[in-house]
Amino acid sequence: KAGVTQTPRYLIKTRGQQVTLSCSPISGHRSVSWYQQTPGQGLQFLFEYFSETQRNKGNFPGRFSGRQFSNSRSEMNVSTLELGDSALYLCASSDRVSETQYFGPGTRLLVL
Amino acid sequence: GQQVMQIPQYQHVQEGEDFTTYCNSSTTLSNIQWYKQRPGGHPVFLIQLVKSGEVKKQKRLTFQFGEAKKNSSLHITATQTTDVGTYFCAGLAGTASKLTFGTGTRLQVTL
């Protein structure tokens, strides 16, 4: 089976812009979770979607949003980017909510 | 909310030495998972522990879940340079709750 894929892999944006990141889970997996990873804060959970419904949410501002499509693919959107949003954004899929996470390679976002 | 802490944050060992990282949760866990992230890579699942006091081994790696299901440890015997990376534990407080990752322990191994 193909692994989790994320696009784009690298992205440079400026403050105030918005960005959309995409994640395609492993075939058959219906749960997709998003994490933000920074050197100082480790792996921070953003949200989890299962069958197009948000099941869990982390402690991030409303500028961070996501959605999941009927084919389980997921997108994450960050509006009004801030410098502090620079990070590696990881997507992970699993076959059930909060089960073993299979991570994608991540999207590295740099906000200037 | 649930917090999962790991110690140490960083450890540097000589190849052949043993290494242990400890994971402590503020709440009782239904299960705990361990992941390894190589430099420049993404976290990769290693193992899941479910039962109180459970011990599992994978070659030189030994994983343990505490009796109270609030802590866990990962022990590596005779480290190798291939063990370099950051080790994360991740705890689940209950079904349908979110998986909370620990702060991670970065392991550096030198010859």
Coordinates of N, CA and C in Angstrom, one line a residue:
Chain A
K1 N 0.8 -1.2 0.0 CA 0.0 0.0 0.0 C 0.9 1.2 0.0
A2 N 0.4 2.2 -0.7 CA 1.1 3.5 -0.7 C 1.0 4.2 0.6
G3 N 2.0 4.9 1.0 CA 1.9 5.6 2.3 C 1.2 6.9 2.3
V4 N 1.2 7.6 3.3 CA 0.5 8.9 3.4 C 1.3 9.9 2.6
T5 N 0.6 10.7 1.8 CA 1.3 11.7 1.0 C 0.8 13.0 1.4
Q6 N 1.7 14.0 1.3 CA 1.3 15.4 1.6 C 1.8 16.3 0.5
T7 N 1.0 17.3 0.2 CA 1.5 18.3 -0.8 C 1.1 19.7 -0.3
P8 N 1.9 20.7 -0.6 CA 3.2 20.6 -1.1 C 4.2 20.2 0.0
R9 N 5.4 19.9 -0.4 CA 6.4 19.5 0.6 C 7.0 20.7 1.3
Y10 N 7.2 21.8 0.5 CA 7.7 23.0 1.0 C 6.9 24.2 0.5
L11 N 6.9 25.2 1.4 CA 6.0 26.4 1.1 C 6.6 27.6 1.8
I12 N 6.7 28.7 1.0 CA 7.1 29.9 1.6 C 5.9 30.9 1.4
K13 N 5.5 31.5 2.5 CA 4.4 32.5 2.5 C 4.8 33.8 3.3
T14 N 4.1 34.8 3.1 CA 4.3 36.0 3.9 C 3.2 36.2 4.9
R15 N 3.5 37.0 5.9 CA 2.5 37.3 7.0 C 1.2 37.8 6.4
G16 N 0.1 37.3 6.9 CA -1.2 37.8 6.5 C -1.8 36.9 5.4
Q17 N -1.0 36.2 4.7 CA -1.5 35.3 3.6 C -2.2 34.1 4.3
Q18 N -2.8 33.3 3.4 CA -3.4 32.1 3.9 C -2.8 30.9 3.1
V19 N -2.9 29.7 3.7 CA -2.3 28.6 3.0 C -3.2 27.3 3.2
T20 N -3.2 26.5 2.2 CA -3.9 25.2 2.3 C -3.0 24.1 2.0
L21 N -3.0 23.1 3.0 CA -2.1 21.9 2.8 C -3.0 20.7 2.6
S22 N -2.5 19.8 1.8 CA -3.3 18.6 1.5 C -2.6 17.3 2.0
C23 N -3.5 16.4 2.3 CA -3.0 15.1 2.8 C -3.9 14.0 2.2
S24 N -3.2 13.0 1.7 CA -3.9 11.8 1.2 C -3.5 10.6 2.1
P25 N -4.5 10.0 2.8 CA -4.2 8.9 3.7 C -3.9 7.6 3.0
I26 N -3.4 6.7 3.8 CA -3.3 5.3 3.3 C -4.6 4.8 2.9
S27 N -4.7 4.1 1.8 CA -5.9 3.5 1.3 C -6.6 2.7 2.3
G28 N -7.9 3.0 2.6 CA -8.7 2.3 3.6 C -8.7 3.0 4.9
H29 N -7.8 3.9 5.2 CA -7.8 4.6 6.4 C -8.8 5.7 6.4
R30 N -9.7 5.8 7.4 CA -10.7 6.8 7.4 C -10.4 8.0 8.4
S31 N -9.4 7.8 9.2 CA -9.0 8.9 10.2 C -7.8 9.6 9.7
V32 N -7.9 10.9 9.8 CA -6.7 11.8 9.4 C -6.5 12.8 10.5
S33 N -5.3 12.9 11.0 CA -4.9 13.8 12.1 C -3.8 14.8 11.5
W34 N -3.9 16.0 12.1 CA -2.8 16.9 11.7 C -2.1 17.4 12.9
Y35 N -0.8 17.5 12.8 CA 0.1 18.0 13.9 C 1.0 19.1 13.4
Q36 N 1.3 20.0 14.3 CA 2.3 21.0 14.0 C 3.6 20.6 14.8
Q37 N 4.7 20.6 14.2 CA 6.0 20.3 14.8 C 7.0 21.5 14.7
T38 N 7.4 22.0 15.9 CA 8.4 23.1 15.9 C 9.5 22.6 16.9
P39 N 10.7 23.1 16.7 CA 11.8 22.7 17.6 C 11.5 22.9 19.1
G40 N 10.8 24.0 19.4 CA 10.6 24.3 20.8 C 9.4 23.7 21.4
Q41 N 8.4 23.4 20.6 CA 7.1 22.9 21.1 C 6.8 21.4 20.8
G42 N 7.7 20.8 20.1 CA 7.4 19.3 19.9 C 6.3 19.1 18.9
L43 N 5.6 18.0 19.1 CA 4.5 17.6 18.2 C 3.2 18.1 18.9
Q44 N 2.5 19.1 18.3 CA 1.3 19.6 18.8 C 0.1 19.2 17.9
F45 N -0.9 18.6 18.6 CA -2.1 18.1 17.9 C -3.0 19.2 17.4
L46 N -3.4 19.2 16.2 CA -4.3 20.2 15.7 C -5.7 19.8 15.7
F47 N -6.0 18.7 14.9 CA -7.3 18.1 14.9 C -7.3 16.8 14.2
E48 N -8.4 16.1 14.4 CA -8.5 14.7 13.8 C -9.9 14.7 13.1
Y49 N -9.9 14.1 11.9 CA -11.2 13.9 11.2 C -11.4 12.4 11.0
F50 N -12.6 12.0 11.1 CA -13.0 10.6 10.8 C -14.3 10.6 10.0
S51 N -14.3 10.0 8.9 CA -15.5 10.0 8.1 C -16.1 11.4 7.9
E52 N -15.3 12.3 7.6 CA -15.6 13.7 7.3 C -16.1 14.5 8.5
T53 N -16.0 14.0 9.7 CA -16.4 14.7 10.9 C -15.2 14.9 11.8
Q54 N -15.1 16.2 12.3 CA -14.0 16.4 13.2 C -14.3 15.7 14.5
R55 N -13.4 14.9 15.0 CA -13.6 14.1 16.2 C -12.9 14.7 17.4
N56 N -11.7 15.2 17.1 CA -10.9 15.8 18.2 C -10.3 17.1 17.7
K57 N -10.0 18.0 18.7 CA -9.4 19.3 18.3 C -8.4 19.7 19.4
G58 N -7.3 20.2 18.9 CA -6.3 20.7 19.8 C -6.5 22.1 20.2
N59 N -5.5 22.7 20.9 CA -5.7 24.1 21.4 C -5.0 25.1 20.5
F60 N -5.5 25.2 19.3 CA -5.0 26.1 18.3 C -6.1 27.2 18.0
P61 N -5.7 28.4 17.6 CA -6.7 29.4 17.3 C -7.6 29.1 16.1
G62 N -8.7 29.8 15.9 CA -9.6 29.5 14.9 C -9.0 29.7 13.5
R63 N -7.8 30.3 13.4 CA -7.2 30.5 12.1 C -6.8 29.2 11.5
F64 N -6.7 28.2 12.3 CA -6.4 26.8 11.8 C -7.7 26.1 11.6
S65 N -7.9 25.6 10.5 CA -9.1 24.8 10.2 C -8.8 23.7 9.3
G66 N -9.7 22.7 9.2 CA -9.5 21.6 8.4 C -10.8 21.0 7.9
R67 N -10.7 20.1 7.0 CA -11.8 19.4 6.5 C -11.4 18.0 5.9
Q68 N -12.4 17.2 5.8 CA -12.1 15.9 5.2 C -13.1 15.6 4.2
F69 N -12.7 15.0 3.1 CA -13.6 14.7 2.0 C -14.1 13.3 2.0
S70 N -15.0 12.9 1.2 CA -15.6 11.6 1.2 C -14.6 10.5 0.9
N71 N -13.6 10.9 0.2 CA -12.5 9.9 -0.1 C -11.4 9.8 0.9
S72 N -11.7 10.4 2.1 CA -10.8 10.5 3.2 C -9.6 11.5 3.1
R73 N -9.4 12.0 1.9 CA -8.4 13.0 1.8 C -8.7 14.2 2.6
S74 N -7.7 14.9 3.1 CA -8.0 16.0 4.1 C -7.2 17.2 3.7
E75 N -7.7 18.4 4.0 CA -7.0 19.6 3.8 C -7.0 20.4 5.1
M76 N -5.9 21.1 5.3 CA -5.8 22.0 6.4 C -5.5 23.4 5.9
N77 N -6.2 24.4 6.5 CA -6.1 25.7 6.1 C -5.6 26.6 7.3
V78 N -4.7 27.5 7.0 CA -4.3 28.5 8.0 C -4.5 29.9 7.4
S79 N -5.3 30.7 8.0 CA -5.6 32.0 7.5 C -4.7 33.0 8.3
T80 N -4.5 34.2 7.7 CA -3.8 35.3 8.3 C -2.5 34.8 9.0
L81 N -1.6 34.3 8.2 CA -0.4 33.6 8.7 C 0.4 34.6 9.5
E82 N 1.0 34.0 10.6 CA 1.9 34.7 11.5 C 3.3 34.1 11.4
L83 N 4.3 34.8 11.8 CA 5.6 34.3 11.7 C 5.7 33.0 12.5
G84 N 5.0 32.9 13.7 CA 5.1 31.8 14.5 C 4.4 30.5 13.9
D85 N 3.8 30.7 12.8 CA 3.2 29.5 12.1 C 4.2 28.7 11.3
S86 N 5.4 29.2 11.2 CA 6.5 28.5 10.6 C 6.7 27.2 11.3
A87 N 6.6 26.1 10.6 CA 6.7 24.8 11.2 C 6.6 23.7 10.2
L88 N 6.9 22.5 10.7 CA 6.6 21.3 9.9 C 5.2 20.8 10.2
Y89 N 4.3 20.7 9.2 CA 3.0 20.3 9.4 C 2.9 18.8 9.0
L90 N 2.6 18.0 9.9 CA 2.5 16.5 9.6 C 1.1 16.1 9.6
C91 N 0.8 15.2 8.7 CA -0.5 14.6 8.6 C -0.3 13.1 8.9
A92 N -1.2 12.5 9.6 CA -1.1 11.1 9.9 C -2.5 10.4 9.7
S93 N -2.5 9.2 9.2 CA -3.7 8.5 9.0 C -3.8 7.2 9.9
S94 N -4.9 6.8 10.2 CA -5.1 5.6 10.9 C -6.4 5.0 10.5
D95 N -6.6 3.7 10.9 CA -7.9 3.1 10.4 C -9.0 3.3 11.4
R96 N -8.7 3.7 12.6 CA -9.7 4.1 13.6 C -9.2 5.4 14.3
V97 N -10.2 6.0 15.0 CA -9.9 7.2 15.7 C -8.8 7.0 16.8
S98 N -7.7 7.8 16.7 CA -6.6 7.8 17.7 C -5.9 6.5 17.8
E99 N -6.0 5.7 16.8 CA -5.2 4.5 16.8 C -3.8 4.8 16.2
T100 N -3.0 3.7 15.9 CA -1.6 3.9 15.4 C -1.6 4.9 14.3
Q101 N -0.7 5.9 14.4 CA -0.6 6.9 13.4 C 0.5 6.6 12.4
Y102 N 0.1 6.7 11.1 CA 1.0 6.6 10.0 C 1.2 7.9 9.4
F103 N 2.4 8.5 9.6 CA 2.7 9.8 9.3 C 3.2 10.0 7.8
G104 N 2.8 11.1 7.3 CA 3.3 11.5 6.0 C 4.6 12.2 6.2
P105 N 5.3 12.6 5.0 CA 6.6 13.3 5.1 C 6.5 14.7 5.6
G106 N 5.3 15.3 5.6 CA 5.2 16.6 6.2 C 5.3 17.7 5.1
T107 N 4.7 18.9 5.5 CA 4.9 20.1 4.7 C 5.6 21.1 5.5
R108 N 6.8 21.6 5.0 CA 7.5 22.5 5.8 C 7.1 23.9 5.3
L109 N 6.5 24.7 6.2 CA 6.0 26.0 5.9 C 6.9 27.1 6.6
L110 N 7.3 28.0 5.8 CA 8.1 29.1 6.3 C 7.3 30.4 6.0
V111 N 7.1 31.2 7.1 CA 6.3 32.4 7.0 C 7.3 33.6 7.2
L112 N 7.4 34.4 6.1 CA 8.3 35.6 6.2 C 7.6 36.9 6.5
Chain B
G1 N -5.9 20.1 30.8 CA -5.9 19.0 29.8 C -4.8 18.0 30.1
Q2 N -4.9 16.9 29.4 CA -3.9 15.8 29.6 C -2.5 16.3 29.1
Q3 N -1.5 16.0 29.9 CA -0.1 16.3 29.6 C 0.8 15.1 29.7
V4 N 1.7 15.0 28.7 CA 2.6 13.8 28.7 C 4.0 14.4 28.6
M5 N 4.8 14.1 29.6 CA 6.2 14.6 29.7 C 7.1 13.5 29.5
Q6 N 8.3 13.8 28.9 CA 9.3 12.8 28.7 C 10.6 13.3 29.3
I7 N 11.4 12.5 29.9 CA 12.7 12.8 30.3 C 13.7 11.7 30.0
P8 N 14.9 12.0 29.6 CA 15.4 13.4 29.5 C 15.0 14.0 28.2
Q9 N 15.2 15.3 28.0 CA 14.9 15.9 26.7 C 16.0 15.5 25.7
Y10 N 17.2 15.3 26.1 CA 18.3 15.0 25.2 C 19.3 14.1 25.9
Q11 N 19.8 13.1 25.2 CA 20.9 12.3 25.8 C 21.9 12.0 24.7
H12 N 23.1 12.1 25.1 CA 24.2 11.7 24.2 C 25.0 10.6 24.8
V13 N 25.1 9.5 24.0 CA 25.8 8.3 24.5 C 26.8 7.8 23.5
Q14 N 27.7 7.0 24.0 CA 28.7 6.4 23.2 C 28.1 5.1 22.7
E15 N 28.4 4.7 21.5 CA 27.9 3.5 20.9 C 28.2 2.3 21.8
G16 N 27.2 1.5 22.1 CA 27.4 0.4 23.0 C 26.8 0.6 24.3
E17 N 26.6 1.9 24.7 CA 26.0 2.2 26.0 C 24.5 2.0 25.9
D18 N 23.9 1.8 27.1 CA 22.4 1.7 27.1 C 21.8 3.1 27.2
F19 N 20.5 3.1 26.9 CA 19.7 4.4 26.9 C 18.3 4.1 27.4
T20 N 17.8 5.0 28.2 CA 16.4 4.9 28.6 C 15.7 6.2 28.6
T21 N 14.5 6.2 28.1 CA 13.7 7.4 28.1 C 12.4 7.1 28.9
Y22 N 11.9 8.1 29.7 CA 10.8 7.8 30.5 C 9.6 8.8 30.1
C23 N 8.4 8.3 30.2 CA 7.3 9.0 29.7 C 6.3 9.0 30.9
N24 N 5.8 10.2 31.3 CA 4.8 10.3 32.4 C 3.6 11.1 32.0
S25 N 2.5 10.5 32.3 CA 1.2 11.2 31.9 C 0.5 11.7 33.2
S26 N -0.2 12.8 33.0 CA -0.9 13.4 34.1 C -2.2 12.7 34.4
T27 N -2.6 11.8 33.4 CA -3.9 11.1 33.6 C -3.6 9.6 33.2
T28 N -4.5 8.7 33.7 CA -4.4 7.3 33.4 C -4.7 7.1 31.9
L29 N -3.9 6.2 31.4 CA -4.0 6.0 29.9 C -4.6 4.6 29.6
S30 N -5.3 4.6 28.5 CA -5.9 3.3 28.0 C -4.8 2.5 27.2
N31 N -4.0 3.3 26.5 CA -2.8 2.7 25.9 C -1.8 3.7 25.6
I32 N -0.6 3.2 25.4 CA 0.5 4.1 25.1 C 1.3 3.6 23.8
Q33 N 1.7 4.5 23.0 CA 2.3 4.2 21.7 C 3.7 4.9 21.8
W34 N 4.7 4.2 21.1 CA 6.0 4.8 20.9 C 6.3 5.0 19.5
Y35 N 7.0 6.1 19.2 CA 7.4 6.5 17.8 C 8.8 6.9 17.8
K36 N 9.4 6.7 16.6 CA 10.8 7.2 16.4 C 10.8 8.1 15.2
Q37 N 11.5 9.2 15.4 CA 11.7 10.2 14.3 C 13.2 10.4 14.0
R38 N 13.6 9.9 12.8 CA 15.0 10.2 12.5 C 15.2 11.6 12.1
P39 N 16.4 12.1 12.2 CA 16.6 13.5 11.8 C 16.2 13.8 10.3
G40 N 15.4 14.8 10.2 CA 14.9 15.1 8.8 C 13.7 14.2 8.4
G41 N 13.3 13.3 9.2 CA 12.2 12.4 8.8 C 10.9 12.7 9.6
H42 N 10.0 11.7 9.4 CA 8.7 11.9 10.1 C 8.6 10.7 11.2
P43 N 7.8 10.9 12.2 CA 7.6 9.9 13.2 C 7.2 8.6 12.6
V44 N 7.7 7.5 13.1 CA 7.4 6.1 12.6 C 7.0 5.3 13.9
F45 N 5.9 4.7 13.7 CA 5.3 3.9 14.9 C 6.3 2.7 15.2
L46 N 6.5 2.5 16.5 CA 7.3 1.4 17.0 C 6.5 0.3 17.6
I47 N 5.6 0.7 18.6 CA 4.9 -0.3 19.4 C 3.7 0.3 20.1
Q48 N 2.8 -0.5 20.5 CA 1.7 0.0 21.4 C 1.6 -1.0 22.6
L49 N 1.4 -0.4 23.7 CA 1.2 -1.1 25.0 C -0.2 -0.8 25.5
V50 N -0.8 -1.9 26.0 CA -2.2 -1.7 26.4 C -2.5 -2.1 27.9
K51 N -1.8 -3.2 28.3 CA -2.1 -3.7 29.6 C -1.1 -3.2 30.7
S52 N -1.7 -3.1 31.9 CA -0.9 -2.6 33.0 C 0.3 -3.5 33.3
G53 N 1.5 -3.0 33.4 CA 2.7 -3.7 33.6 C 3.2 -4.5 32.4
E54 N 2.6 -4.2 31.3 CA 3.1 -4.9 30.1 C 4.5 -4.6 29.7
V55 N 5.2 -5.6 29.2 CA 6.6 -5.4 28.7 C 6.7 -6.1 27.4
K56 N 7.2 -5.3 26.4 CA 7.4 -5.8 25.1 C 8.8 -5.6 24.6
K57 N 9.3 -6.5 23.8 CA 10.7 -6.3 23.3 C 10.7 -6.4 21.8
Q58 N 11.6 -5.6 21.2 CA 11.8 -5.6 19.8 C 13.3 -5.5 19.7
K59 N 14.0 -6.7 19.5 CA 15.4 -6.8 19.4 C 16.1 -6.1 20.6
R60 N 16.8 -5.0 20.4 CA 17.5 -4.4 21.5 C 16.6 -3.4 22.3
L61 N 15.3 -3.2 21.9 CA 14.4 -2.2 22.5 C 13.5 -2.9 23.4
T62 N 13.3 -2.4 24.6 CA 12.4 -2.9 25.6 C 11.4 -1.8 26.0
F63 N 10.2 -2.1 25.9 CA 9.1 -1.1 26.2 C 8.4 -1.6 27.5
Q64 N 8.0 -0.7 28.4 CA 7.3 -1.1 29.6 C 6.2 -0.1 29.8
F65 N 5.0 -0.6 30.2 CA 3.9 0.2 30.6 C 3.7 0.1 32.1
G66 N 3.6 1.2 32.8 CA 3.6 1.1 34.3 C 2.3 0.4 34.8
E67 N 2.4 0.0 36.1 CA 1.3 -0.7 36.7 C 0.1 0.2 36.8
A68 N 0.3 1.5 37.1 CA -0.8 2.4 37.2 C -1.3 3.0 35.9
K69 N -0.6 2.5 34.8 CA -0.9 3.0 33.4 C -0.8 4.5 33.3
K70 N 0.2 5.1 34.0 CA 0.4 6.5 33.9 C 1.8 6.8 33.4
N71 N 2.6 5.8 33.3 CA 4.0 6.0 32.8 C 4.5 4.8 32.0
S72 N 5.5 5.1 31.3 CA 6.1 4.1 30.4 C 7.6 4.4 30.2
S73 N 8.3 3.4 29.7 CA 9.7 3.6 29.5 C 10.1 2.8 28.2
L74 N 11.2 3.3 27.6 CA 11.8 2.7 26.5 C 13.3 2.5 26.8
H75 N 13.8 1.3 26.7 CA 15.2 1.1 27.1 C 15.8 0.5 25.8
I76 N 16.9 1.0 25.4 CA 17.7 0.5 24.3 C 19.0 -0.1 24.9
T77 N 19.3 -1.3 24.6 CA 20.5 -2.0 25.0 C 21.6 -1.9 24.0
A78 N 22.8 -1.5 24.4 CA 23.9 -1.5 23.4 C 23.5 -0.6 22.2
T79 N 23.4 0.7 22.4 CA 23.0 1.6 21.3 C 23.9 1.5 20.1
Q80 N 23.3 1.7 19.0 CA 24.1 1.8 17.7 C 23.8 3.1 17.1
T81 N 24.6 3.5 16.1 CA 24.4 4.8 15.5 C 23.1 4.9 14.7
T82 N 22.5 3.7 14.4 CA 21.2 3.7 13.7 C 20.1 4.0 14.7
D83 N 20.4 4.1 16.0 CA 19.3 4.4 17.0 C 19.1 6.0 17.1
V84 N 20.0 6.7 16.4 CA 19.9 8.2 16.5 C 18.5 8.7 16.1
G85 N 18.0 9.6 16.8 CA 16.7 10.2 16.5 C 16.0 10.7 17.7
T86 N 14.7 11.1 17.5 CA 13.9 11.5 18.7 C 12.8 10.5 18.9
Y87 N 12.7 10.1 20.2 CA 11.7 9.1 20.5 C 10.5 9.8 21.3
F88 N 9.4 9.5 20.7 CA 8.1 10.1 21.3 C 7.3 9.0 21.9
C89 N 6.7 9.2 23.0 CA 5.6 8.4 23.5 C 4.3 9.2 23.2
A90 N 3.2 8.5 23.1 CA 1.9 9.1 22.8 C 0.9 8.3 23.6
G91 N 0.1 9.1 24.4 CA -0.8 8.4 25.3 C -2.3 8.7 24.9
L92 N -3.1 7.7 25.1 CA -4.5 7.8 24.8 C -5.3 7.6 26.1
A93 N -6.1 8.6 26.5 CA -6.7 8.6 27.8 C -8.0 7.8 27.8
G94 N -8.6 7.6 26.6 CA -9.8 6.8 26.6 C -10.2 6.7 25.1
T95 N -11.2 5.8 24.8 CA -11.6 5.7 23.5 C -12.2 7.0 22.9
A96 N -11.9 7.3 21.7 CA -12.3 8.5 21.0 C -11.7 9.8 21.6
S97 N -10.8 9.7 22.5 CA -10.1 10.9 23.0 C -8.9 11.0 22.1
K98 N -8.3 12.2 22.2 CA -7.2 12.5 21.3 C -5.9 11.9 21.8
L99 N -5.0 11.5 20.9 CA -3.7 11.0 21.2 C -2.8 12.2 21.6
T100 N -2.2 12.1 22.7 CA -1.3 13.2 23.2 C 0.1 12.7 23.1
F101 N 0.9 13.4 22.3 CA 2.3 13.1 22.2 C 3.1 13.7 23.3
G102 N 4.1 13.0 23.8 CA 5.1 13.5 24.8 C 6.0 14.5 24.1
T103 N 6.8 15.1 25.0 CA 7.7 16.1 24.5 C 8.9 15.6 23.8
G104 N 9.2 14.3 23.8 CA 10.2 13.7 23.0 C 11.6 13.7 23.7
T105 N 12.4 12.6 23.4 CA 13.7 12.5 23.9 C 14.6 12.4 22.7
R106 N 15.6 13.3 22.5 CA 16.5 13.2 21.4 C 17.7 12.4 21.8
L107 N 18.0 11.4 21.0 CA 19.1 10.5 21.3 C 20.2 10.8 20.3
Q108 N 21.4 11.0 20.7 CA 22.6 11.1 19.9 C 23.6 10.0 20.3
V109 N 24.0 9.3 19.3 CA 25.0 8.2 19.5 C 26.2 8.5 18.7
T110 N 27.4 8.4 19.4 CA 28.6 8.6 18.7 C 29.6 7.4 18.9
L111 N 30.5 7.3 18.0 CA 31.4 6.1 18.0 C 32.4 6.3 19.1

